[in-house]
């Protein structure tokens, strides 16, 4: 299958575009979507770009019952000069296939997927927002469609890409949030699916998130499933702590997601000669650093918000105010640097950005 | 909403019924299904029985991305005298709501759901198999349908019931299977979703199941997520061990499913004055009982197979042959008793069976 085998059917009824000041997150979808099918014995077939539309699903489709599904999330940015830039998209398709492997889903050809994404973006290029801070959120995903109820890997799948113009996560720039350290619910455990981007990980977290919200916190900080002591992630983000001049982040232990923003932050920090350490970090250690005054900054990292500073951390009766509740200097610098690389406004020392180039679209 | 508000639209194109000797499991579906919708602010609305058909799903529906879904599984049996009997159906709807609560899904009215199920069965009564060992497998489930990508509980859901005529799990009566004790992958951990019947638990288990199958085992035995030492479940069944005359089964610890077959087996054993103990059981203990000759029987319990005897247990280099690889006496007696109660062939001392009575169907 080659990229030029992607069929394109354009909509005859383009939607009205939403107000760029009111985008929110994941509420509006572009005019088109990409879809291809998997059939046991045939592999991935029939790649096509079609008008965004509901799909017909048999009620017995395995995704509904056994959750065999994976997804990705990345963004396209509009540079000041009008170019459309993707941030490390090949990493998302590599991770998609690592998730696929954990979920017993057949591999997707990463090159084809990237080409499909580029073509889809070109078809919907008017949907890439231009206002600063706005971007086009991209959601590739695979769902198991075989309509039989046995607990076994599906013989049929859809791979799809849908896209949503989104606003800046924080309308007035980044600002610190209050985080609740979760000591009851567990997101993932080694041997489980924590390092795969799969639906069940998020379903299990809804309850904790709801309870944290009702207590006035914006997200939970997850502890490990074995000891309920070691730090894993914050909400749907990886997490970093600056303690006594060194930046610490939990190592990739099998139960946290290998975040692309996390990886990029580590590269930036090393580039700046800021000491950065990936290792197991206990919540007691964080509390100790807080009490002895060496806990300088804390922040989450992820595609949606890029950086989300932690201003307040509640753990087991202890309220830790971090950096006086203000965004730390390093957090701000990381945010400013990465977002300006992403928007094509500053040099890209790691060649992260991939331009979606205007060219003749085949078919 | 009352039961007689359930609208019924009958199919004009009934399907051909499959050969009762070739049913398998979950491959064929009856002519109709039940569906109702949830809308934030309105609650559950529009309960209806309609021809079995694909549903239209927005590609952004939360179930695809964040796995917000729960399900149930139960069976209807055809008694020799033609009556249609359900096995403890109210228990399934109680458990559905416990699962709902864990997944931040609104409660379903259990009485309405049971009435809907009865009406659906009456509409499709010709689909209830009559051959011995066959039954009608019933799958109630809830899926989150809101089409926005934020990780948050959905504002919209479908509750559906689909039904599939199924064959006896073991065509020639029960027979012992080979089980692989899983020491790498983990199904669930306390604080997670193990005691909810939700998709993600099954997705995470596919890989282990695949690897066990490739090694020649039919299912895995899951160990706990914290110590990888205590016995949890076997495949998608609860598990029992008879050691020195006493029957042991893991206690309901939050990470195993509260199986209705498990509960019924415990009641039967108590009724027979067979000592039965629910407690934490380590795999070392099982191995010790095996080596000192007191491990008499082992079996899984669940709706699909009722009883699945374990003939062989592989753990960490040790191969344990249980009861010479034959079905144990107690396993057989439990199987015979429960299946004959379910088929209405013997007294039902606990009033478990609920008859689906022919009556005028409203609307
Ligand atoms: C659970 C979880 N952790 C971390 C991240 C951050 O990953 P990335 O930086 O690739 O967006 C995500 C996704 O955004 C996530 O879903
Ligand atoms: C994970 C799991 N454990 C145990 C069981 C057994 O439960 P029940 O006896 O209610 O069918 C099931 C469902 O069949 C299950 O999915």
XYZ file of C-alpha atoms and ligand atoms in Angstrom:
758
model
C 0.000 0.000 0.000
C 1.481 3.376 -0.903
C 0.590 6.862 0.135
C -0.928 7.678 -3.205
C -3.410 4.886 -2.718
C -5.195 7.140 -0.227
C -8.563 8.010 -1.748
C -9.992 11.431 -1.014
C -13.681 12.232 -0.961
C -14.303 15.885 -0.206
C -17.301 17.167 1.666
C -19.946 19.000 -0.286
C -21.197 20.697 2.874
C -18.282 22.334 4.706
C -19.115 23.252 8.302
C -18.974 26.748 9.619
C -15.720 27.249 11.508
C -15.990 28.037 15.201
C -14.930 31.384 16.657
C -11.191 31.165 17.343
C -11.716 32.795 20.730
C -14.127 30.091 21.864
C -12.496 26.874 20.785
C -12.071 25.079 24.082
C -10.664 21.538 23.756
C -11.927 18.719 21.537
C -15.393 20.179 20.965
C -15.280 20.984 17.245
C -14.083 18.678 14.509
C -12.789 19.490 11.056
C -14.605 18.688 7.809
C -12.772 15.443 7.078
C -11.334 12.389 8.719
C -8.993 9.586 7.732
C -10.061 5.969 8.059
C -8.691 2.602 7.027
C -9.834 -0.899 7.865
C -8.082 -4.040 9.016
C -9.253 -7.462 8.003
C -7.570 -10.614 9.261
C -5.683 -12.109 6.329
C -5.772 -8.900 4.282
C -4.091 -6.453 6.638
C -4.844 -2.739 6.575
C -6.917 -1.861 3.547
C -8.844 0.922 1.931
C -7.128 4.049 3.330
C -9.355 7.027 2.639
C -10.073 10.600 3.572
C -13.805 11.188 3.781
C -16.151 13.814 5.221
C -16.214 13.723 9.038
C -19.180 11.525 9.860
C -20.582 9.007 12.317
C -19.430 5.429 11.827
C -21.712 2.400 11.868
C -20.772 0.040 14.664
C -22.239 -3.360 15.427
C -23.373 -3.313 19.080
C -21.252 -6.437 19.621
C -18.045 -4.714 18.400
C -15.225 -5.764 20.693
C -14.164 -2.203 21.496
C -17.407 -1.668 23.418
C -17.038 -4.779 25.534
C -13.347 -5.528 25.878
C -11.800 -2.118 25.317
C -9.393 -3.181 22.613
C -8.382 0.274 21.449
C -5.397 2.638 21.501
C -4.987 6.295 20.676
C -2.529 9.111 20.175
C -2.611 12.875 20.575
C -0.474 15.471 18.838
C -0.816 18.963 17.428
C -0.312 20.961 14.253
C 0.652 24.608 14.639
C 0.303 27.574 12.303
C 3.558 29.527 12.099
C 3.458 33.316 11.757
C 4.485 32.916 8.121
C 1.544 30.632 7.450
C 3.425 27.291 7.389
C 1.778 24.334 9.112
C 4.108 22.498 11.504
C 3.769 19.146 13.273
C 5.675 18.422 16.488
C 7.598 15.119 16.335
C 4.711 13.243 14.691
C 6.817 10.150 13.954
C 7.144 9.679 17.731
C 3.379 9.433 18.069
C 3.148 6.697 15.464
C 6.034 4.809 17.084
C 4.218 5.012 20.415
C 0.940 4.018 18.758
C 2.594 0.801 17.671
C 4.039 0.164 21.132
C 0.507 0.574 22.481
C -0.814 -1.691 19.715
C 1.617 -4.389 20.709
C 0.484 -4.290 24.358
C -3.166 -4.478 23.288
C -2.667 -7.301 20.756
C -3.597 -4.962 17.902
C -1.773 -5.282 14.556
C 0.847 -2.654 13.743
C -0.054 0.370 11.685
C 2.501 1.454 9.039
C 3.885 4.613 10.633
C 4.971 6.128 7.334
C 1.601 5.616 5.761
C -0.095 7.026 8.861
C 2.080 10.140 8.752
C 1.441 10.611 5.042
C -2.295 10.158 5.644
C -2.142 12.748 8.404
C -0.340 15.245 6.178
C -2.859 14.771 3.393
C -5.742 15.122 5.834
C -4.272 18.345 7.206
C -3.877 19.717 3.691
C -7.486 18.905 2.888
C -8.545 20.666 6.103
C -5.779 23.278 6.128
C -8.205 26.152 6.675
C -9.004 24.546 10.010
C -5.504 25.066 11.422
C -6.019 28.048 13.733
C -3.749 31.035 13.401
C -4.388 32.895 16.637
C -1.438 32.628 19.042
C -1.713 29.695 21.390
C -4.364 27.952 19.296
C -3.557 24.781 17.394
C -5.065 21.808 15.634
C -5.317 18.834 17.976
C -4.946 15.518 16.150
C -6.351 12.252 17.440
C -5.248 9.055 15.681
C -6.881 5.931 17.144
C -7.583 2.257 16.538
C -10.788 0.466 17.552
C -11.641 -3.233 17.425
C -14.755 -3.757 15.324
C -15.290 -7.517 15.151
C -18.827 -8.301 16.271
C -18.348 -11.381 18.443
C -18.452 -11.586 22.219
C -15.526 -13.878 23.003
C -12.681 -12.291 24.977
C -9.977 -12.519 22.288
C -8.153 -10.106 19.987
C -10.374 -8.795 17.214
C -9.999 -9.828 13.585
C -11.170 -6.406 12.398
C -10.222 -2.838 13.228
C -10.582 0.745 12.114
C -7.626 3.099 12.242
C -8.865 6.669 12.158
C -7.569 10.212 12.462
C -9.878 13.009 13.561
C -8.845 16.617 14.169
C -10.106 19.415 16.368
C -9.093 23.084 16.435
C -8.315 23.879 20.075
C -7.642 26.942 22.162
C -4.619 27.646 24.324
C -4.932 25.455 27.377
C -4.550 28.482 29.603
C -6.136 31.508 27.993
C -3.910 34.012 29.839
C -0.679 32.041 29.653
C 0.248 29.243 32.014
C -0.771 29.461 35.620
C -0.232 27.074 38.530
C -2.882 24.547 39.503
C -3.794 22.743 42.734
C -3.029 19.031 42.738
C -4.355 16.270 45.000
C -2.034 13.331 45.693
C -4.255 10.274 45.244
C -3.816 7.676 47.972
C -6.861 5.486 47.309
C -7.356 5.011 43.577
C -4.606 3.604 41.393
C -4.142 4.405 37.696
C -1.781 1.618 36.689
C 0.571 -1.036 38.013
C 3.642 -2.743 36.539
C 2.485 -5.628 34.399
C -0.631 -3.638 33.490
C -1.296 -1.206 30.634
C 0.033 2.037 32.156
C 2.661 2.630 29.470
C 0.174 2.100 26.647
C -2.144 4.874 25.514
C -5.333 2.864 25.843
C -8.851 3.709 26.905
C -9.036 1.642 30.095
C -6.298 3.704 31.781
C -8.436 6.811 31.460
C -11.739 5.156 32.410
C -10.221 4.032 35.693
C -9.083 7.560 36.477
C -12.420 9.334 36.073
C -13.609 8.621 39.603
C -10.466 9.946 41.272
C -10.569 13.030 39.080
C -14.217 13.640 40.026
C -13.489 13.344 43.724
C -10.439 15.622 43.477
C -12.485 18.218 41.600
C -15.158 18.136 44.274
C -12.446 18.867 46.858
C -11.270 21.857 44.856
C -8.249 20.364 43.083
C -7.760 20.467 39.359
C -5.982 17.126 38.916
C -4.687 14.150 40.852
C -1.092 13.081 41.208
C -0.951 9.322 40.768
C 1.166 7.096 42.975
C 2.442 3.681 41.921
C 0.151 0.674 42.235
C 2.472 -1.514 44.291
C 3.560 0.717 47.179
C 1.232 3.707 46.672
C 4.301 5.728 47.433
C 6.257 6.432 44.256
C 5.227 9.241 41.951
C 3.905 8.309 38.536
C 2.041 11.034 36.669
C -0.200 14.023 37.219
C -3.648 13.783 35.573
C -2.815 12.846 31.987
C 0.638 14.392 32.121
C 4.142 13.388 33.092
C 5.538 15.200 36.090
C 8.785 16.990 36.970
C 10.173 18.426 40.220
C 13.025 20.877 40.603
C 14.786 20.214 43.903
C 17.942 22.044 44.911
C 18.775 22.973 41.336
C 18.301 19.491 39.874
C 15.253 18.434 37.878
C 13.773 15.009 38.708
C 11.165 13.033 36.814
C 9.946 9.452 37.340
C 11.842 6.959 35.188
C 10.022 4.982 32.500
C 9.086 2.051 34.697
C 6.419 0.364 32.569
C 3.445 1.909 34.305
C 3.801 5.535 33.153
C 3.422 6.870 29.645
C 6.570 7.703 27.699
C 5.425 11.271 27.029
C 6.808 13.051 23.989
C 6.689 16.375 25.818
C 8.533 14.732 28.735
C 11.223 13.464 26.410
C 11.530 16.891 24.758
C 11.824 18.678 28.117
C 14.622 16.335 29.135
C 16.444 17.094 25.887
C 16.010 20.840 26.375
C 17.248 20.690 29.968
C 20.326 18.708 28.941
C 20.925 21.181 26.111
C 20.921 23.946 28.727
C 23.166 21.965 31.081
C 20.477 21.859 33.741
C 20.986 18.630 35.689
C 18.057 16.269 35.034
C 17.590 12.856 36.611
C 15.109 10.115 35.709
C 14.554 7.858 38.682
C 12.045 6.501 41.172
C 10.822 9.384 43.378
C 8.740 8.863 46.496
C 6.115 11.290 47.694
C 7.875 11.343 51.095
C 10.961 12.659 49.363
C 8.958 15.468 47.818
C 7.472 16.300 51.186
C 10.914 16.282 52.759
C 12.246 18.623 50.055
C 9.252 20.843 50.711
C 9.881 20.980 54.454
C 13.585 21.642 54.097
C 12.957 24.349 51.533
C 14.616 22.740 48.510
C 11.442 22.018 46.520
C 11.695 24.823 43.997
C 9.309 23.991 41.178
C 6.915 21.277 40.028
C 5.084 20.899 36.736
C 3.227 18.488 34.510
C 4.035 18.028 30.811
C 1.825 16.921 27.967
C 0.684 17.747 24.470
C -2.464 19.588 25.541
C -1.002 22.100 28.025
C 2.735 21.708 27.204
C 3.587 22.742 30.781
C 1.188 22.882 33.693
C 2.874 24.361 36.774
C 1.896 22.911 40.144
C 1.267 25.653 42.681
C -0.192 23.546 45.457
C 0.253 19.898 46.305
C -2.017 18.243 48.867
C -0.832 14.963 50.346
C -2.172 13.126 53.306
C -3.022 16.163 55.424
C -0.062 18.221 54.191
C -0.543 21.264 52.005
C 2.609 22.142 50.080
C 2.729 25.572 48.474
C 5.331 25.464 45.725
C 7.283 28.572 44.710
C 4.741 30.691 46.562
C 2.035 29.364 44.259
C 3.658 31.064 41.269
C 4.979 29.687 38.014
C 8.670 28.880 38.445
C 11.351 30.459 36.321
C 12.444 27.183 34.747
C 8.839 26.085 34.090
C 8.226 29.364 32.316
C 11.423 29.092 30.281
C 10.618 25.530 29.214
C 7.112 26.566 28.234
C 8.242 29.637 26.306
C 10.977 27.753 24.509
C 8.957 24.718 23.517
C 5.900 26.672 22.406
C 7.991 29.034 20.341
C 9.798 26.097 18.677
C 6.403 24.538 18.012
C 5.080 27.738 16.473
C 8.154 28.043 14.284
C 9.097 31.289 16.039
C 12.539 30.187 17.139
C 15.330 27.920 16.057
C 14.574 24.209 16.277
C 17.884 22.761 17.538
C 16.634 19.166 17.508
C 14.826 19.254 14.153
C 11.581 18.381 15.883
C 9.211 20.212 13.606
C 7.870 18.634 10.437
C 6.349 20.937 7.878
C 3.148 19.905 6.153
C 3.898 20.978 2.654
C 1.458 22.131 0.101
C 1.698 19.889 -2.916
C -0.529 18.322 -5.460
C -2.869 15.970 -3.634
C -3.251 12.743 -5.501
C -6.593 11.324 -6.542
C -40.481 6.011 33.271
C -42.462 2.817 33.541
C -42.045 -0.526 31.925
C -44.988 0.009 29.636
C -43.279 3.018 28.180
C -40.968 0.619 26.369
C -41.719 0.991 22.663
C -41.426 -2.079 20.498
C -40.582 -2.005 16.819
C -40.538 -5.482 15.335
C -38.269 -6.536 12.531
C -39.821 -7.083 9.142
C -36.902 -9.270 8.101
C -36.311 -11.984 10.718
C -32.927 -13.670 10.366
C -32.485 -17.350 9.743
C -31.691 -19.070 13.022
C -28.321 -20.799 13.263
C -27.966 -24.566 13.583
C -28.258 -25.413 17.285
C -25.306 -27.765 16.965
C -22.999 -25.033 15.690
C -23.725 -22.097 17.952
C -20.340 -21.439 19.521
C -20.214 -18.377 21.769
C -21.368 -14.844 20.960
C -21.310 -15.253 17.186
C -25.018 -14.975 16.336
C -27.395 -12.327 17.581
C -31.143 -12.382 17.889
C -33.538 -10.301 15.798
C -33.987 -7.496 18.306
C -32.140 -5.424 20.851
C -33.050 -3.057 23.648
C -31.667 0.465 23.743
C -32.237 3.581 25.800
C -30.364 6.873 25.898
C -29.046 9.075 28.654
C -28.918 12.830 28.339
C -27.478 15.026 31.050
C -30.384 16.822 32.684
C -33.002 14.422 31.305
C -31.776 11.104 32.653
C -32.480 7.829 30.863
C -34.967 8.338 28.073
C -36.596 6.625 25.139
C -36.448 2.944 26.136
C -37.143 0.862 23.056
C -36.903 -2.580 21.544
C -35.853 -2.345 17.914
C -34.493 -4.671 15.251
C -30.866 -5.665 15.947
C -28.835 -3.179 13.949
C -25.596 -1.212 13.833
C -25.555 1.993 15.835
C -24.244 5.319 14.563
C -21.344 6.524 16.651
C -19.483 9.786 16.384
C -15.762 8.956 16.008
C -15.104 11.232 18.999
C -17.472 9.263 21.284
C -15.816 8.958 24.678
C -16.124 5.175 24.824
C -13.613 4.851 21.981
C -11.010 7.067 23.612
C -11.483 6.827 27.359
C -13.187 3.458 27.750
C -16.119 4.689 29.785
C -18.248 1.574 29.528
C -19.509 -1.313 31.664
C -21.202 -4.573 30.849
C -22.944 -7.615 32.263
C -23.368 -11.217 31.195
C -26.157 -13.624 32.108
C -28.168 -16.399 30.522
C -31.731 -17.475 29.805
C -32.428 -21.212 29.745
C -35.186 -23.238 28.111
C -36.671 -25.716 30.583
C -37.807 -29.121 29.344
C -41.422 -27.954 29.716
C -40.739 -24.959 27.478
C -40.557 -22.279 30.163
C -37.849 -19.622 29.816
C -35.801 -19.120 32.981
C -33.309 -16.432 33.970
C -30.625 -17.100 36.590
C -30.516 -14.411 39.296
C -30.903 -11.535 36.819
C -31.455 -8.920 39.524
C -27.888 -9.630 40.695
C -26.542 -8.646 37.308
C -28.309 -5.303 37.362
C -27.117 -4.649 40.909
C -23.557 -5.385 39.799
C -24.040 -3.245 36.688
C -24.777 -0.307 38.950
C -21.767 -1.028 41.160
C -19.669 -0.991 37.987
C -21.407 2.199 36.861
C -20.514 3.882 40.101
C -16.806 3.004 39.704
C -16.806 4.303 36.131
C -18.689 7.551 36.920
C -21.648 6.383 34.830
C -25.199 7.237 35.997
C -27.244 4.422 37.556
C -29.617 2.385 35.446
C -33.011 1.565 37.005
C -32.594 -2.147 37.734
C -36.314 -2.893 37.669
C -36.795 -1.199 34.347
C -33.746 -2.997 32.967
C -35.105 -6.375 34.089
C -38.523 -5.622 32.627
C -36.882 -4.515 29.382
C -34.906 -7.745 29.311
C -38.029 -9.851 29.854
C -39.893 -8.051 27.093
C -36.920 -8.409 24.765
C -36.727 -12.134 25.484
C -40.441 -12.513 24.777
C -40.075 -10.715 21.466
C -37.176 -13.022 20.593
C -38.454 -16.095 22.441
C -37.946 -18.382 19.460
C -34.236 -17.672 19.802
C -33.958 -19.337 23.217
C -32.305 -22.648 22.332
C -33.882 -25.853 23.545
C -31.087 -28.352 23.046
C -29.530 -29.449 26.320
C -26.596 -27.309 27.377
C -27.481 -24.503 24.986
C -28.776 -21.194 26.272
C -29.378 -17.580 25.371
C -26.457 -15.421 26.438
C -27.520 -11.894 27.386
C -25.216 -8.897 27.236
C -26.443 -5.671 28.856
C -23.949 -2.802 28.500
C -23.521 0.940 28.768
C -21.332 3.052 26.470
C -20.391 6.732 26.693
C -21.439 8.514 23.520
C -20.618 12.188 24.048
C -18.462 13.398 21.162
C -15.851 15.548 22.901
C -12.235 14.678 23.594
C -11.758 15.946 27.154
C -10.997 13.248 29.754
C -14.163 13.627 31.833
C -17.341 11.624 32.414
C -19.668 11.689 29.420
C -22.945 13.596 29.368
C -24.523 11.011 27.074
C -24.796 7.239 27.106
C -26.548 4.295 25.521
C -27.736 1.391 27.668
C -28.280 -1.632 25.459
C -29.124 -5.306 25.717
C -28.109 -7.702 22.966
C -28.610 -11.473 23.023
C -26.838 -14.421 21.468
C -27.863 -18.099 21.389
C -24.821 -20.038 22.596
C -23.710 -23.629 22.753
C -22.625 -25.583 25.804
C -19.185 -24.343 26.723
C -17.868 -27.880 26.646
C -19.626 -29.867 23.965
C -19.037 -33.250 25.654
C -19.628 -32.090 29.225
C -17.054 -30.383 31.379
C -13.432 -31.351 31.067
C -10.311 -30.091 32.806
C -8.145 -27.409 31.219
C -4.491 -26.437 31.511
C -3.832 -23.157 33.289
C -0.744 -20.936 33.273
C -0.037 -18.922 36.423
C 0.787 -15.442 35.150
C 3.824 -13.897 36.832
C 4.465 -10.987 34.471
C 1.202 -9.372 33.408
C -1.255 -8.065 35.972
C -5.022 -7.849 35.464
C -5.956 -5.510 38.294
C -4.736 -3.945 41.507
C -6.532 -2.626 44.583
C -7.597 0.934 43.910
C -8.090 0.041 40.236
C -11.135 -1.259 38.379
C -10.788 -5.027 39.004
C -14.128 -5.391 40.776
C -16.009 -3.527 38.046
C -17.085 -5.279 34.861
C -15.498 -2.787 32.518
C -13.766 -3.073 29.155
C -10.264 -2.015 30.188
C -9.859 -5.029 32.491
C -10.292 -7.352 29.535
C -8.173 -5.329 27.095
C -5.243 -5.564 29.477
C -5.589 -9.336 29.686
C -5.492 -10.120 25.965
C -1.708 -10.198 25.735
C -1.240 -12.603 28.635
C -3.963 -14.832 27.237
C -2.270 -14.853 23.817
C 1.089 -15.798 25.292
C -0.446 -18.526 27.456
C -2.266 -19.941 24.440
C 0.969 -20.011 22.468
C 2.537 -22.048 25.300
C -0.340 -24.543 25.169
C -2.453 -23.321 28.079
C -6.100 -22.475 27.797
C -6.245 -19.624 30.335
C -4.087 -17.706 32.764
C -4.444 -17.623 36.514
C -4.057 -14.026 37.646
C -2.040 -13.073 40.687
C -2.607 -9.876 42.666
C -1.039 -6.644 41.433
C 0.749 -5.719 44.636
C 2.699 -8.870 45.579
C 2.170 -10.968 42.445
C 1.636 -13.764 44.883
C -2.009 -13.955 45.912
C -4.538 -15.686 43.705
C -7.189 -13.533 42.064
C -9.070 -15.120 39.163
C -8.642 -17.557 36.307
C -9.235 -16.096 32.834
C -12.615 -14.401 33.201
C -13.728 -16.655 36.023
C -13.503 -16.784 39.778
C -11.446 -19.642 41.156
C -11.878 -22.294 43.849
C -9.505 -24.858 45.380
C -10.435 -27.903 47.423
C -7.647 -28.607 49.889
C -7.929 -31.299 52.551
C -11.716 -31.339 52.366
C -12.197 -27.583 52.629
C -13.035 -25.343 49.678
C -11.116 -22.061 49.432
C -11.753 -19.097 47.198
C -10.157 -15.623 47.181
C -12.113 -13.141 49.257
C -13.722 -10.113 47.586
C -10.752 -7.788 47.979
C -11.698 -5.014 45.545
C -9.626 -6.268 42.646
C -11.614 -9.406 41.734
C -15.104 -9.576 40.301
C -17.937 -10.502 42.651
C -19.061 -13.379 40.445
C -22.660 -14.480 40.632
C -21.675 -18.074 39.918
C -19.038 -17.793 42.675
C -21.649 -16.551 45.113
C -24.032 -19.340 44.111
C -21.361 -22.019 44.516
C -20.612 -20.762 47.999
C -24.309 -20.954 48.877
C -24.579 -24.486 47.495
C -21.492 -25.649 49.399
C -22.814 -24.208 52.646
C -26.182 -25.830 51.957
C -24.352 -29.171 51.676
C -22.276 -28.498 54.774
C -19.061 -28.539 52.806
C -16.641 -26.201 54.578
C -15.956 -23.148 52.396
C -13.611 -20.319 53.236
C -13.190 -16.952 51.518
C -9.742 -15.574 52.219
C -6.448 -14.448 50.735
C -4.691 -17.466 49.187
C -1.101 -17.411 47.981
C 0.172 -19.417 45.053
C 2.891 -20.845 47.345
C 0.150 -22.262 49.529
C -1.391 -23.992 46.534
C 1.969 -25.395 45.546
C 2.553 -26.586 49.100
C -0.846 -28.300 49.160
C 0.042 -29.885 45.836
C 3.370 -31.217 47.106
C 1.914 -32.565 50.341
C -0.936 -34.217 48.468
C -3.855 -32.250 49.903
C -4.731 -30.280 46.754
C -7.794 -32.245 45.691
C -9.632 -30.110 43.149
C -9.478 -26.734 41.464
C -11.999 -25.020 39.207
C -13.077 -21.725 37.738
C -16.646 -20.437 37.913
C -18.512 -18.081 35.615
C -21.673 -17.606 33.627
C -20.252 -18.914 30.347
C -18.867 -22.290 31.485
C -20.528 -22.542 34.943
C -17.612 -24.718 36.133
C -14.292 -25.126 34.401
C -12.162 -27.768 36.157
C -8.423 -27.140 36.300
C -6.481 -30.282 35.427
C -3.033 -28.778 35.198
C -1.533 -25.720 36.810
C 1.823 -24.397 35.657
C 3.645 -22.044 37.970
C 7.177 -20.860 37.823
C 8.714 -24.098 36.573
C 6.325 -26.335 38.524
C 3.721 -28.437 36.769
C 0.890 -29.416 39.118
C -1.410 -32.173 37.936
C -4.641 -31.882 39.883
C -6.795 -34.927 40.624
C -4.855 -36.852 37.986
C -6.043 -34.343 35.393
C -9.637 -35.468 35.859
C -12.735 -33.548 36.866
C -13.128 -33.737 40.633
C -16.181 -35.221 42.294
C -17.203 -31.963 43.945
C -16.628 -29.944 40.759
C -18.877 -32.356 38.896
C -21.549 -32.250 41.579
C -21.555 -28.442 41.642
C -21.786 -28.360 37.870
C -24.580 -30.916 37.679
C -26.561 -29.268 40.447
C -26.292 -25.708 39.224
C -26.965 -26.528 35.579
C -29.977 -28.601 36.489
C -31.357 -25.805 38.672
C -30.744 -23.390 35.797
C -32.559 -25.634 33.361
C -35.482 -25.992 35.741
C -34.819 -29.728 36.039
C -34.432 -29.787 39.787
C -35.663 -27.992 42.845
C -34.420 -24.432 43.235
C -33.800 -24.191 47.001
C -32.691 -20.551 46.849
C -35.386 -19.256 44.471
C -32.717 -18.216 42.035
C -34.645 -18.742 38.839
C -36.917 -16.070 37.415
C -39.440 -17.155 34.838
C -39.987 -14.974 31.798
C -43.711 -15.152 31.501
C -45.722 -14.966 28.383
C -48.127 -12.074 28.684
C -49.603 -9.384 26.518
C -46.764 -7.173 25.400
C -47.719 -3.551 25.587
C -47.448 -1.137 22.682
C -1.476 9.315 30.761
C -0.667 10.325 30.023
N 0.533 10.663 30.509
C 1.314 11.557 29.888
C 0.918 12.181 28.709
C 1.826 13.156 28.051
O 2.288 12.619 26.837
P 2.679 13.573 25.625
O 3.720 14.499 26.146
O 3.199 12.660 24.580
O 1.435 14.291 25.222
C -0.328 11.835 28.162
C -0.835 12.393 26.906
O -0.935 13.544 26.651
C -1.134 10.897 28.844
O -2.339 10.560 28.363
C -13.335 -11.036 35.238
C -14.462 -11.958 35.572
N -14.403 -12.690 36.688
C -15.394 -13.527 37.046
C -16.520 -13.679 36.278
C -17.600 -14.615 36.711
O -18.750 -13.864 37.070
P -20.201 -14.509 36.933
O -20.177 -15.756 37.731
O -21.111 -13.467 37.465
O -20.408 -14.786 35.473
C -16.639 -12.920 35.104
C -17.816 -12.974 34.219
O -18.273 -13.939 33.745
C -15.583 -12.056 34.739
O -15.650 -11.339 33.611
